[in-house]
Structure formats: C-alpha cells, structure tokens
Coordinates of C-alpha atoms in Angstrom, one line a residue:
M250 CA 0.0 0.0 0.0
E251 CA 1.4 3.4 -0.9
K252 CA 2.5 5.7 1.8
K253 CA 0.0 8.4 2.6
K254 CA 1.3 11.9 2.5
V255 CA 0.9 14.1 5.5
T256 CA -1.3 17.1 4.7
V257 CA -0.4 20.4 6.3
P258 CA -3.5 22.5 6.7
L259 CA -3.9 26.3 6.9
V260 CA -4.8 26.9 10.6
C261 CA -7.2 29.7 11.3
H262 CA -7.2 31.1 14.8
G263 CA -9.5 33.7 16.2
H264 CA -12.3 32.0 18.0
S265 CA -12.0 31.6 21.7
R266 CA -14.5 28.8 22.0
P267 CA -15.5 25.7 20.0
V268 CA -16.3 26.1 16.3
V269 CA -19.7 24.5 15.7
D270 CA -20.6 25.4 12.1
L271 CA -19.0 26.3 8.8
F272 CA -20.5 27.6 5.6
Y273 CA -18.8 28.4 2.2
S274 CA -20.4 30.9 -0.2
P275 CA -20.6 30.0 -3.9
V276 CA -17.9 31.5 -6.1
T277 CA -18.7 35.2 -6.5
P278 CA -16.9 37.9 -8.6
D279 CA -14.9 38.6 -5.5
G280 CA -13.9 35.0 -4.9
F281 CA -15.5 32.8 -2.3
F282 CA -15.9 33.2 1.4
L283 CA -16.1 31.1 4.6
I284 CA -18.2 32.0 7.6
S285 CA -17.8 30.2 11.0
A286 CA -20.1 29.9 14.0
S287 CA -18.7 29.5 17.5
K288 CA -19.8 29.3 21.1
D289 CA -17.8 32.5 21.6
S290 CA -20.9 34.4 20.2
S291 CA -19.0 36.1 17.3
P292 CA -19.3 34.7 13.8
M293 CA -16.2 35.3 11.6
L294 CA -15.9 35.9 7.9
R295 CA -12.8 34.7 6.0
N296 CA -11.4 34.6 2.5
G297 CA -12.4 31.0 1.6
E298 CA -9.2 30.3 -0.4
T299 CA -6.5 31.6 2.0
G300 CA -8.4 31.5 5.3
D301 CA -7.4 35.1 5.9
W302 CA -9.7 36.9 8.4
I303 CA -11.9 39.6 7.0
G304 CA -14.1 40.5 9.9
T305 CA -16.1 39.5 13.0
F306 CA -19.9 40.1 13.3
Q307 CA -20.5 41.5 16.8
G308 CA -23.9 41.7 18.6
H309 CA -24.9 38.2 19.8
K310 CA -25.1 37.6 23.6
G311 CA -24.9 33.8 23.5
A312 CA -23.3 30.9 21.6
V313 CA -23.9 31.0 17.8
W314 CA -24.9 27.6 16.6
S315 CA -25.3 28.1 12.9
C316 CA -24.3 30.6 10.2
C317 CA -24.7 31.1 6.5
L318 CA -24.1 33.5 3.6
D319 CA -26.5 34.3 0.8
T320 CA -25.7 33.3 -2.8
N321 CA -23.9 36.5 -3.5
A322 CA -22.0 36.6 -0.2
L323 CA -23.5 40.1 0.4
R324 CA -25.4 39.1 3.6
A325 CA -24.7 36.7 6.4
A326 CA -27.1 35.2 9.0
S327 CA -26.4 33.6 12.3
A328 CA -28.6 31.6 14.7
S329 CA -27.9 31.9 18.4
A330 CA -28.6 30.7 22.0
D331 CA -29.6 34.3 22.8
F332 CA -33.0 33.4 21.2
S333 CA -32.3 35.4 18.0
T334 CA -31.3 35.1 14.4
K335 CA -29.4 38.1 13.1
V336 CA -28.8 39.2 9.5
W337 CA -25.7 41.1 8.7
D338 CA -24.2 43.1 5.9
A339 CA -21.3 41.0 4.9
L340 CA -19.4 44.0 3.4
T341 CA -19.6 46.3 6.4
G342 CA -20.3 44.0 9.3
D343 CA -23.4 46.0 10.2
E344 CA -26.4 44.2 11.8
L345 CA -29.3 44.6 9.4
H346 CA -32.1 42.7 11.3
S347 CA -32.5 40.8 14.5
F348 CA -35.3 38.2 14.4
E349 CA -36.4 37.4 18.0
H350 CA -37.4 33.8 18.9
K351 CA -38.8 32.3 22.1
H352 CA -36.0 29.8 22.6
I353 CA -32.5 28.8 21.4
V354 CA -32.1 29.0 17.5
R355 CA -30.0 26.1 16.2
A356 CA -30.1 26.5 12.4
C357 CA -30.6 29.1 9.7
A358 CA -30.4 29.1 5.9
F359 CA -30.9 31.6 3.1
S360 CA -33.0 30.5 0.1
E361 CA -31.1 30.1 -3.2
D362 CA -32.8 33.2 -4.6
T363 CA -31.7 35.1 -1.4
H364 CA -35.2 36.4 -0.7
L365 CA -36.1 34.1 2.2
L366 CA -34.4 33.1 5.5
L367 CA -35.3 29.8 7.2
T368 CA -34.8 29.3 10.9
G369 CA -35.4 26.5 13.4
G370 CA -34.5 25.6 17.0
V371 CA -35.6 24.4 20.3
E372 CA -39.1 25.9 19.8
K373 CA -39.9 23.1 17.3
I374 CA -41.1 25.7 14.7
L375 CA -39.7 26.3 11.3
R376 CA -40.0 30.0 10.4
I377 CA -39.5 31.6 7.0
Y378 CA -38.7 35.3 7.0
D379 CA -39.2 37.5 3.9
M380 CA -36.0 39.5 3.4
N381 CA -37.9 42.0 1.3
R382 CA -40.3 42.6 4.2
P383 CA -38.2 42.0 7.3
D384 CA -40.7 43.7 9.6
A385 CA -43.6 41.4 8.5
P386 CA -44.2 38.4 10.8
P387 CA -42.6 35.2 9.5
R388 CA -44.5 32.4 8.0
E389 CA -44.5 29.4 10.3
V390 CA -44.3 26.0 8.7
D391 CA -46.3 23.0 10.2
K392 CA -44.9 22.2 13.6
S393 CA -41.6 20.2 13.7
P394 CA -42.0 16.9 15.7
G395 CA -38.8 17.7 17.6
S396 CA -36.2 20.3 18.4
V397 CA -34.7 21.5 15.1
R398 CA -31.0 20.8 14.6
T399 CA -30.4 21.4 10.9
V400 CA -32.3 23.2 8.0
A401 CA -31.6 23.5 4.3
W402 CA -33.4 24.4 1.0
L403 CA -33.6 22.3 -2.1
H404 CA -35.5 22.0 -5.4
S405 CA -35.1 25.7 -6.3
D406 CA -36.5 26.7 -2.9
Q407 CA -39.7 24.6 -3.3
T408 CA -38.7 22.1 -0.5
I409 CA -37.0 22.5 2.9
L410 CA -35.4 19.8 4.9
S411 CA -34.9 19.6 8.7
S412 CA -33.5 17.2 11.2
C413 CA -34.1 17.1 14.9
S414 CA -31.7 16.8 17.8
D415 CA -33.9 14.6 19.9
M416 CA -35.1 12.0 17.3
G417 CA -33.9 10.3 14.1
G418 CA -34.8 11.1 10.5
V419 CA -34.8 14.0 8.1
R420 CA -38.1 15.5 7.2
L421 CA -38.8 17.2 3.9
W422 CA -41.5 19.8 3.7
D423 CA -43.3 21.2 0.7
V424 CA -42.9 25.0 1.1
R425 CA -46.2 25.8 -0.6
S426 CA -48.4 23.5 1.4
G427 CA -46.2 23.6 4.6
K428 CA -46.7 19.8 5.0
I429 CA -44.2 17.0 5.4
V430 CA -43.9 15.1 2.1
Q431 CA -41.2 12.6 3.0
T432 CA -39.2 11.4 5.9
L433 CA -35.7 9.9 5.4
E434 CA -35.4 7.3 8.2
T435 CA -32.3 7.1 10.3
K436 CA -31.6 5.2 13.5
S437 CA -30.2 8.1 15.5
S438 CA -30.4 11.9 15.4
V439 CA -29.1 13.5 12.2
T440 CA -26.3 16.0 13.2
S441 CA -25.5 17.2 9.6
A442 CA -27.5 17.4 6.4
E443 CA -26.0 18.8 3.2
V444 CA -27.6 19.2 -0.2
S445 CA -24.9 18.6 -2.9
Q446 CA -24.0 21.5 -5.1
D447 CA -25.6 19.8 -8.2
G448 CA -28.8 19.1 -6.2
R449 CA -28.5 15.3 -6.7
Y450 CA -27.7 14.1 -3.2
I451 CA -28.6 14.8 0.4
T452 CA -25.6 13.8 2.7
T453 CA -26.6 13.0 6.2
V454 CA -24.7 11.9 9.4
D455 CA -26.4 10.0 12.2
G456 CA -24.1 8.4 14.8
S457 CA -21.4 6.5 13.1
T458 CA -23.1 6.3 9.7
V459 CA -22.9 8.6 6.7
K460 CA -25.7 8.2 4.2
F461 CA -26.3 9.6 0.7
W462 CA -29.9 10.0 -0.4
D463 CA -31.4 10.7 -3.9
A464 CA -32.5 14.3 -3.4
N465 CA -35.3 13.9 -6.0
H466 CA -36.8 10.5 -5.4
Y467 CA -35.6 10.2 -1.7
G468 CA -34.2 6.7 -2.1
L469 CA -31.1 5.7 -0.1
V470 CA -28.1 5.6 -2.5
K471 CA -25.2 4.7 -0.2
S472 CA -24.7 4.0 3.5
Y473 CA -21.3 3.7 5.0
D474 CA -20.3 2.8 8.6
M475 CA -17.6 5.1 9.9
P476 CA -14.6 4.2 12.2
S477 CA -16.1 6.3 15.0
T478 CA -19.1 8.6 15.8
M479 CA -19.2 11.4 13.2
E480 CA -20.8 14.7 13.5
S481 CA -20.5 16.2 10.0
A482 CA -19.9 15.1 6.4
S483 CA -19.6 16.8 3.0
L484 CA -19.5 15.5 -0.6
E485 CA -16.9 16.8 -3.0
P486 CA -18.8 19.2 -5.3
K487 CA -17.1 18.9 -8.7
Y488 CA -16.8 15.2 -9.3
G489 CA -18.7 13.7 -6.4
N490 CA -16.1 11.0 -6.2
K491 CA -15.1 11.5 -2.5
F492 CA -16.5 12.8 0.7
I493 CA -15.1 14.0 4.0
A494 CA -16.3 13.3 7.6
G495 CA -15.3 14.5 11.0
G496 CA -16.3 13.7 14.6
E497 CA -15.3 12.4 17.9
D498 CA -11.9 10.9 17.0
M499 CA -10.6 14.5 16.2
W500 CA -9.5 13.4 12.7
V501 CA -10.8 14.6 9.3
H502 CA -11.3 11.5 7.2
V503 CA -11.5 11.4 3.3
F504 CA -13.4 8.5 1.8
D505 CA -14.1 7.2 -1.7
F506 CA -17.8 7.9 -2.5
H507 CA -18.2 4.7 -4.7
T508 CA -16.6 2.2 -2.4
G509 CA -16.5 3.8 1.1
N510 CA -12.8 3.1 1.4
E511 CA -10.8 5.6 3.4
I512 CA -8.4 7.6 1.1
A513 CA -6.8 9.9 3.6
C514 CA -6.9 10.8 7.3
N515 CA -5.9 14.3 8.4
K516 CA -4.7 14.7 12.0
G517 CA -4.2 18.1 13.7
H518 CA -7.2 19.1 15.7
H519 CA -7.0 18.8 19.5
G520 CA -10.7 18.2 20.1
P521 CA -13.7 16.6 18.4
V522 CA -14.5 17.9 14.9
H523 CA -17.9 19.5 14.9
C524 CA -18.2 20.5 11.2
V525 CA -16.6 19.8 7.8
R526 CA -17.4 21.4 4.5
F527 CA -15.9 21.3 1.0
S528 CA -15.1 24.6 -0.8
P529 CA -17.3 25.4 -3.8
G530 CA -14.6 24.3 -6.3
G531 CA -13.7 21.2 -4.3
E532 CA -10.0 22.2 -4.2
S533 CA -10.0 22.4 -0.4
Y534 CA -12.1 21.7 2.6
A535 CA -12.5 23.2 6.0
S536 CA -13.0 21.6 9.5
G537 CA -14.1 23.3 12.7
S538 CA -13.4 21.8 16.1
E539 CA -13.9 21.9 19.8
D540 CA -10.3 23.2 20.0
G541 CA -11.5 26.6 18.6
T542 CA -9.6 26.4 15.3
I543 CA -10.6 26.1 11.7
R544 CA -8.3 24.1 9.5
I545 CA -8.3 24.4 5.7
W546 CA -7.0 21.3 3.9
Q547 CA -6.0 21.1 0.3
T548 CA -7.7 18.3 -1.6
G549 CA -4.4 17.3 -3.4
P550 CA -4.1 15.8 -6.9
L551 CA -7.2 14.3 -8.5
S552 CA -7.4 10.6 -8.8
N553 CA -6.4 8.8 -12.1
D554 CA -9.9 8.3 -13.4
A555 CA -10.4 12.1 -13.2
S556 CA -7.0 12.9 -14.7
L557 CA -8.4 13.6 -18.2
D558 CA -10.7 16.3 -16.7
A559 CA -7.9 17.6 -14.5
L560 CA -6.3 20.1 -16.8
S561 CA -9.5 21.8 -17.9
A562 CA -10.8 21.6 -14.3
N563 CA -7.7 23.2 -12.9
E564 CA -7.8 25.9 -15.5
S565 CA -11.4 26.8 -14.8
I566 CA -10.8 26.6 -11.0
E567 CA -7.8 28.9 -11.3
K568 CA -9.9 31.4 -13.4
A569 CA -12.8 31.2 -10.9
M570 CA -10.7 31.4 -7.8
K571 CA -8.3 34.2 -8.7
V572 CA -9.1 36.7 -6.0
S573 CA -7.1 39.9 -6.4
A574 CA -6.0 41.8 -3.3
D575 CA -8.1 44.8 -4.4
E576 CA -11.3 42.6 -4.4
V577 CA -10.7 41.3 -0.9
S578 CA -9.8 44.7 0.4
S579 CA -13.0 46.1 -1.0
K580 CA -14.8 43.4 1.0
M581 CA -12.8 44.4 4.1
E582 CA -13.4 48.2 3.8
G583 CA -15.8 49.5 6.4
F584 CA -15.9 46.2 8.4
H585 CA -15.9 47.0 12.1
I586 CA -12.7 45.3 13.1
A587 CA -12.6 43.7 16.6
D588 CA -9.3 44.5 18.4
E589 CA -8.2 41.2 20.0
G590 CA -11.8 40.4 20.8
K591 CA -12.6 43.7 22.4
S592 CA -15.1 45.5 20.3
K593 CA -14.4 49.1 19.6
E594 CA -17.1 51.7 19.6
K595 CA -18.8 52.0 16.2
E596 CA -16.7 54.5 14.3
E597 CA -18.4 57.2 12.3
A598 CA -19.3 55.8 8.8
G599 CA -16.9 57.5 6.5
E600 CA -13.9 57.1 8.7

C-alpha cells in the first residue's frame, strides 16, 4: 500500500470557544468566502481560499450555533442561543435585522434566490422570513416533531429539509403546502445534512453512519459505517467521487464515494471535529473543532480516473478562484474590526 502523504492545513485562529458550524459561499466575482459559527458568540468571515480573516460580526449575547451566507455573499445570517437570528451586511459587518425567537435558535439558511431566510431551533417551529419585508411576521411551517437541529433548502426553494436533535430522521416539507412530504429514516439523530452542489444528493450523518440519499426520489443511494461517531460530512462538489467526515476521534477522514474506502486521514485538531465542508470548487475543505480552530486542507491531486478532466478543471478553477488583493480589500473596507476580541465603539461611517 502506498505511503499516505501528511497534509499540512492552513490553521485559522481567532475563535475563543469551539467552532460548531462552517459555511462556504458559492464563487462570486470577489472570490469565495467562509463563515464560521462559534460558542464565543462572534461569527467570523474569512477569505475562503486563503483563510485570511476579513471581519467579525458582533452583537450576539450567546453561543452561535449556525451561520450562512447568501448566494452573492453580500449578507450573512447567524442563529444563536440568545434566542435570536441576526442578519448582517457581509461587506460592512453592520447588523441589518434581528429576528427574535422564544428559545434557542439552532439553524438558519438563506434560500437560493436570497429572498427568504429559514430558521429552526428548540421551539420546534420552522420560520420563513421574507428579506424584502423583514418587519412582517414570519411564515410558520407546520410544527416540527422535535427540536430542530439542521435546516436546508432544495428543489429551487420549493422544498425545505430539517432534522431534529432529539429523534432520528430527516423531514422534507413542501414549502407551498407547509406539509411534510417525505421522511428519510435514520436510527439516530441527524447532526449534519447537506444538499450537494448539483442538487442530486442529500448527505446525512447519524451516529457512526454517513448516508447519501437521492434528493429527487428520496431513495437511499449509499450508506457507510464510519470508524467512530461522526458529527458532519460533506460531498466533493465537482466530481462527487469522494467525501469527508469528522467527529469524535478528532480526525478529518476522506473516503471514496463509490466504495466507502478511506483515502486519507488528516490529523491536527486537538478536540472533536464538529463541522466539515468542501469549498465550492472542491480544491480544499475546512474543518471546525472543539479546539476553537478552523483548518483548511488542500484536496491534493485528483485521482487517475479524473486525470483527463484535471487540466480543464484546474484551469477553470484557477480562473474562478483568482481573488485579487483589491477585491478582498473592497470586502474588508468599512468592516468593524474587533481588536483582540474587544469590540471598539462603532466608528463614524466614512472614517
């Protein structure tokens, strides 16, 4: 068996407590971005390619459990234990809206068209906020059977999925009728649910099992037993030939999608891995851990069967990913920069 190379990740410091959620934006004209949620109550925005810190969103008074960016990476949202979901301007760091809930909010997701924000949490209610009318009361979808752990949109915003922290299964709701149309059955609680970039698969993690479901017909496509209890998994977005998983053993594992065989195992975190996500081009992936760090790992050379596509893929990735310093600095301008975690007073706009 060939010797496995040791991968050295980019290590992103900044959070003072565990990192519990990561979200990559799609590729935008300014490159792509990574937002992280942490129990330190301050979500952080980074350049998705380099991991460089861009800014910190300040205003939550409790742990932040979930975060996301809209399709254009112009707005961010965060769900918190302070009973609120906040929407932020991703260019300036300003808080745009704060949607109050009656209990801890565990999950949030922007619709693909960016007009709607979906939230869920301990209240067992899925709420849809209209970003064009943020002051209007949200639409409440039929009551969730349990405390909401994850939410996502699929089918061009016609369907939403949700899993619960106190029971197994993933429920799919028709947005128009507000009713559950399908339940994907799992033995234990689903801690991570991701819709693949091409919309073909739903990747779920329950206990020590990673499952791949047909996102259109809801059949189970693959189910793999993991070497330990996992908390998060993500499917490679370009070729769909590998997936990553992280959990209790502190390692970030890479597996072959077709066989389930382990391809690589990345060691470096000093605590359980809570979240893993592939970048939109599949050239790297990020992991967030109990140790408070984010690590960005390079995917490495493509496998032989993909070598024919490799040249054209690399060229297109390079074109798509070239982020000039000017573009990133334009994203950074006006961001309220936190000084070693101590928030400064809001400076006058225009300074």
